[in-house]
Amino acid sequence: DAGVIQSPRHEVTEMGQEVTLRCKPISGHNSLFWYRQTMMRGLELLIYFNNNVPIDDSGMPEDRFSAKMPNASFSTLKIQPSEPRDSAVYFCASSPRDGYGYTFGSGTRLTVV
Amino acid sequence: GENVEQHPSTLSVQEGDSAVIKCTYSDSASNYFPWYKQELGKRPQLIIDIRSNVGEKKDQRIAVTLNKTAKHFSLHITETQPEDSAVYFCAATGSSGSARQLTFGSGTQLTVLP
């Protein structure tokens, strides 16, 4: 298995632009999680899906952030409009049905200038 | 919700010595406690985990202990090597309905000095 696949690996964008991050979970995993990592706040859970359904989005910082999971093999995290304070590493992770053993993707390093 | 506190935030040890990282959690319903290692610029990777039905688990030089009464768990690394240098995160979770949601500690930067 190729693991959790995220794209792009790096993204540099100007303030105000729309940013879309992509994630392909491990085949057969039924839970998907989006995390944001910064030096100040550590690893923060933004949103998670179970069987493609959003379960808890209380970690999404504000309405500029949205996430979708149209099918079991694909999810997106969108920021519109982006701001410099959104600069961080965004990780996607997936876990199997029993929930034991998250696997993280390689992350997307987002820089908003 | 769950709250996980991790100490120390930084730890330096001499090669060959042992390292211990401690975490406490708040939700008595939590029953799964994984530890992740994150090297600079890379993804967090699971190194060991423990479930609430056991008090200790060991895998070569790494061990984790769990005290459910006190709501704390610890990572022990023996015979440390330079390649053990990384940030280590503890996490805790219960089963919240349909999925298992991890709450992470703030991380410990471990440096193994040669």
Short mmCIF file of C-alpha atoms in Angstrom, two decimals:
data_model
loop_
_atom_site.label_atom_id
_atom_site.label_comp_id
_atom_site.label_asym_id
_atom_site.label_seq_id
_atom_site.Cartn_x
_atom_site.Cartn_y
_atom_site.Cartn_z
CA ASP A 1 0.00 0.00 0.00
CA ALA A 2 1.28 3.47 -0.86
CA GLY A 3 0.10 4.92 2.43
CA VAL A 4 -1.80 8.17 2.81
CA ILE A 5 -1.05 10.39 -0.16
CA GLN A 6 -1.22 14.16 0.06
CA SER A 7 -0.75 16.80 -2.60
CA PRO A 8 0.80 19.19 -3.13
CA ARG A 9 3.82 18.78 -0.83
CA HIS A 10 4.47 22.50 -0.83
CA GLU A 11 2.19 25.39 -1.67
CA VAL A 12 3.07 29.07 -1.74
CA THR A 13 0.23 31.43 -2.41
CA GLU A 14 -0.65 35.06 -2.04
CA MET A 15 -3.03 36.33 0.58
CA GLY A 16 -6.61 36.24 -0.64
CA GLN A 17 -6.13 33.33 -3.01
CA GLU A 18 -7.99 30.04 -2.76
CA VAL A 19 -5.97 27.01 -1.69
CA THR A 20 -7.03 23.38 -2.09
CA LEU A 21 -5.21 20.55 -0.35
CA ARG A 22 -5.81 16.95 -1.38
CA CYS A 23 -5.68 13.61 0.37
CA LYS A 24 -6.05 9.97 -0.63
CA PRO A 25 -6.46 7.71 2.42
CA ILE A 26 -5.27 4.14 2.69
CA SER A 27 -7.64 1.80 0.88
CA GLY A 28 -10.01 0.16 3.33
CA HIS A 29 -9.60 2.81 6.03
CA ASN A 30 -12.95 4.32 6.87
CA SER A 31 -11.94 7.33 8.98
CA LEU A 32 -10.08 10.37 7.67
CA PHE A 33 -8.69 13.25 9.68
CA TRP A 34 -7.27 16.66 8.78
CA TYR A 35 -4.71 18.14 11.20
CA ARG A 36 -2.82 21.41 11.19
CA GLN A 37 0.63 21.66 12.76
CA THR A 38 2.31 24.88 13.88
CA MET A 39 5.06 25.59 16.38
CA MET A 40 2.71 27.60 18.56
CA ARG A 41 -0.32 25.30 18.60
CA GLY A 42 1.12 21.86 17.88
CA LEU A 43 -1.09 19.29 16.16
CA GLU A 44 -4.68 20.49 15.96
CA LEU A 45 -7.55 18.38 14.67
CA LEU A 46 -9.54 20.40 12.15
CA ILE A 47 -12.18 17.93 11.00
CA TYR A 48 -12.74 14.23 10.64
CA PHE A 49 -14.88 11.99 8.48
CA ASN A 50 -16.25 8.54 9.08
CA ASN A 51 -17.48 6.61 6.05
CA ASN A 52 -17.20 9.85 4.03
CA VAL A 53 -19.51 11.72 6.42
CA PRO A 54 -18.17 14.72 8.38
CA ILE A 55 -18.49 13.88 12.08
CA ASP A 56 -16.84 16.77 13.91
CA ASP A 57 -15.72 20.05 12.35
CA SER A 58 -15.42 21.98 15.60
CA GLY A 59 -11.70 22.41 15.01
CA MET A 60 -12.13 24.29 11.76
CA PRO A 61 -10.86 27.77 12.60
CA GLU A 62 -13.45 29.77 10.70
CA ASP A 63 -15.76 29.83 7.72
CA ARG A 64 -12.84 30.33 5.36
CA PHE A 65 -12.04 26.65 5.85
CA SER A 66 -14.12 23.87 4.31
CA ALA A 67 -13.56 20.15 3.76
CA LYS A 68 -15.22 17.52 1.63
CA MET A 69 -14.98 13.80 1.14
CA PRO A 70 -16.94 12.92 -1.99
CA ASN A 71 -15.89 9.25 -1.90
CA ALA A 72 -13.89 6.79 0.16
CA SER A 73 -10.64 7.50 -1.67
CA PHE A 74 -10.48 11.29 -1.81
CA SER A 75 -10.79 14.33 0.43
CA THR A 76 -10.08 18.03 0.04
CA LEU A 77 -9.42 20.86 2.47
CA LYS A 78 -10.08 24.29 1.01
CA ILE A 79 -9.13 27.70 2.35
CA GLN A 80 -10.81 30.68 0.73
CA PRO A 81 -9.58 33.38 1.05
CA SER A 82 -6.20 32.42 2.48
CA GLU A 83 -4.39 34.58 5.05
CA PRO A 84 -0.76 34.62 6.27
CA ARG A 85 -1.81 33.13 9.62
CA ASP A 86 -2.95 30.00 7.76
CA SER A 87 0.69 29.18 7.05
CA ALA A 88 1.33 25.75 8.58
CA VAL A 89 1.84 22.10 7.73
CA TYR A 90 -1.45 20.37 7.03
CA PHE A 91 -1.57 16.63 7.62
CA CYS A 92 -4.16 14.15 6.53
CA ALA A 93 -4.43 10.85 8.40
CA SER A 94 -6.59 7.77 8.03
CA SER A 95 -7.43 4.88 10.32
CA PRO A 96 -9.13 1.52 9.93
CA ARG A 97 -12.59 0.67 11.21
CA ASP A 98 -11.42 -0.24 14.71
CA GLY A 99 -9.62 3.09 15.00
CA TYR A 100 -6.30 1.65 16.14
CA GLY A 101 -3.30 3.06 14.36
CA TYR A 102 -3.58 6.34 12.55
CA THR A 103 -1.35 6.67 9.50
CA PHE A 104 -0.33 10.17 8.52
CA GLY A 105 0.38 11.48 5.05
CA SER A 106 3.56 13.39 4.28
CA GLY A 107 1.80 16.71 4.79
CA THR A 108 1.40 19.89 2.77
CA ARG A 109 3.54 22.84 3.81
CA LEU A 110 1.43 25.92 3.11
CA THR A 111 2.95 29.38 2.99
CA VAL A 112 0.66 32.36 2.50
CA VAL A 113 2.52 35.58 1.68
CA GLY B 1 -13.32 16.81 25.51
CA GLU B 2 -9.99 15.15 26.11
CA ASN B 3 -6.96 17.16 27.24
CA VAL B 4 -3.45 15.69 27.07
CA GLU B 5 -0.45 17.27 28.77
CA GLN B 6 3.08 16.18 27.95
CA HIS B 7 6.37 16.76 29.80
CA PRO B 8 9.12 17.71 29.36
CA SER B 9 9.00 19.88 26.27
CA THR B 10 12.71 19.33 25.63
CA LEU B 11 14.99 16.52 26.79
CA SER B 12 18.70 16.01 26.19
CA VAL B 13 20.42 12.75 27.09
CA GLN B 14 23.80 11.21 26.47
CA GLU B 15 23.97 8.38 23.97
CA GLY B 16 23.36 5.11 25.76
CA ASP B 17 21.32 6.67 28.58
CA SER B 18 17.58 6.25 29.03
CA ALA B 19 14.90 8.81 28.22
CA VAL B 20 11.46 9.08 29.80
CA ILE B 21 8.56 11.21 28.53
CA LYS B 22 5.37 11.54 30.55
CA CYS B 23 1.79 12.37 29.63
CA THR B 24 -1.43 12.86 31.55
CA TYR B 25 -4.94 12.79 30.20
CA SER B 26 -8.24 14.09 31.47
CA ASP B 27 -10.96 11.82 30.08
CA SER B 28 -11.30 8.64 32.13
CA ALA B 29 -13.12 7.04 29.18
CA SER B 30 -9.97 7.17 27.01
CA ASN B 31 -8.74 3.67 26.29
CA TYR B 32 -6.08 3.91 23.58
CA PHE B 33 -2.70 5.63 23.95
CA PRO B 34 -0.34 5.77 20.95
CA TRP B 35 3.06 7.41 20.71
CA TYR B 36 4.34 9.04 17.54
CA LYS B 37 7.85 10.01 16.48
CA GLN B 38 8.33 12.93 14.11
CA GLU B 39 11.68 13.63 12.53
CA LEU B 40 12.37 17.09 11.17
CA GLY B 41 10.31 17.79 8.06
CA LYS B 42 8.62 14.42 8.10
CA ARG B 43 5.29 12.92 9.07
CA PRO B 44 4.45 11.66 12.58
CA GLN B 45 4.96 7.89 12.66
CA LEU B 46 3.46 5.46 15.14
CA ILE B 47 6.17 3.79 17.20
CA ILE B 48 4.20 2.04 19.93
CA ASP B 49 0.72 2.05 21.42
CA ILE B 50 -1.06 0.64 24.43
CA ARG B 51 -4.67 -0.15 25.18
CA SER B 52 -6.28 0.30 28.54
CA ASN B 53 -6.51 -3.41 29.29
CA VAL B 54 -2.72 -3.67 29.82
CA GLY B 55 -0.32 -1.78 32.05
CA GLU B 56 2.87 -2.10 30.05
CA LYS B 57 4.05 -2.90 26.56
CA LYS B 58 7.57 -3.29 25.25
CA ASP B 59 9.10 -3.34 21.79
CA GLN B 60 12.89 -3.73 21.79
CA ARG B 61 14.32 -0.51 23.29
CA ILE B 62 10.93 1.20 23.63
CA ALA B 63 8.36 0.62 26.32
CA VAL B 64 5.16 2.33 27.38
CA THR B 65 3.50 2.16 30.79
CA LEU B 66 -0.06 3.11 31.67
CA ASN B 67 -1.59 3.99 35.03
CA LYS B 68 -5.32 4.31 34.48
CA THR B 69 -6.04 5.24 38.07
CA ALA B 70 -3.73 8.23 37.93
CA LYS B 71 -4.53 8.89 34.26
CA HIS B 72 -0.96 9.01 33.12
CA PHE B 73 1.24 7.10 30.70
CA SER B 74 4.92 7.22 29.88
CA LEU B 75 7.34 6.39 27.08
CA HIS B 76 10.67 4.84 28.00
CA ILE B 77 13.57 4.61 25.56
CA THR B 78 16.61 2.66 26.71
CA GLU B 79 20.13 2.67 25.26
CA THR B 80 19.39 5.83 23.31
CA GLN B 81 21.06 6.38 19.96
CA PRO B 82 21.53 9.56 17.89
CA GLU B 83 18.81 8.39 15.48
CA ASP B 84 16.34 8.55 18.36
CA SER B 85 16.62 12.35 18.18
CA ALA B 86 13.19 13.63 17.11
CA VAL B 87 9.95 15.10 18.46
CA TYR B 88 7.79 12.59 20.29
CA PHE B 89 4.04 13.02 20.69
CA CYS B 90 1.73 11.16 23.00
CA ALA B 91 -1.98 10.90 22.27
CA ALA B 92 -5.14 9.62 23.88
CA THR B 93 -8.54 8.67 22.61
CA GLY B 94 -11.74 7.00 23.46
CA SER B 95 -14.27 5.71 21.02
CA SER B 96 -16.57 8.56 20.28
CA GLY B 97 -19.48 6.97 18.54
CA SER B 98 -18.39 6.11 15.06
CA ALA B 99 -14.71 7.00 15.08
CA ARG B 100 -11.67 7.17 17.31
CA GLN B 101 -10.49 10.76 17.66
CA LEU B 102 -6.90 11.32 18.82
CA THR B 103 -5.95 14.25 21.02
CA PHE B 104 -2.20 14.91 20.95
CA GLY B 105 0.17 16.24 23.58
CA SER B 106 2.34 19.22 22.79
CA GLY B 107 5.42 17.17 21.95
CA THR B 108 8.88 16.53 23.42
CA GLN B 109 12.02 17.42 21.50
CA LEU B 110 14.48 14.62 22.34
CA THR B 111 18.14 15.21 21.58
CA VAL B 112 20.60 12.35 22.00
CA LEU B 113 24.11 13.69 22.37
CA PRO B 114 26.93 11.54 20.95
#
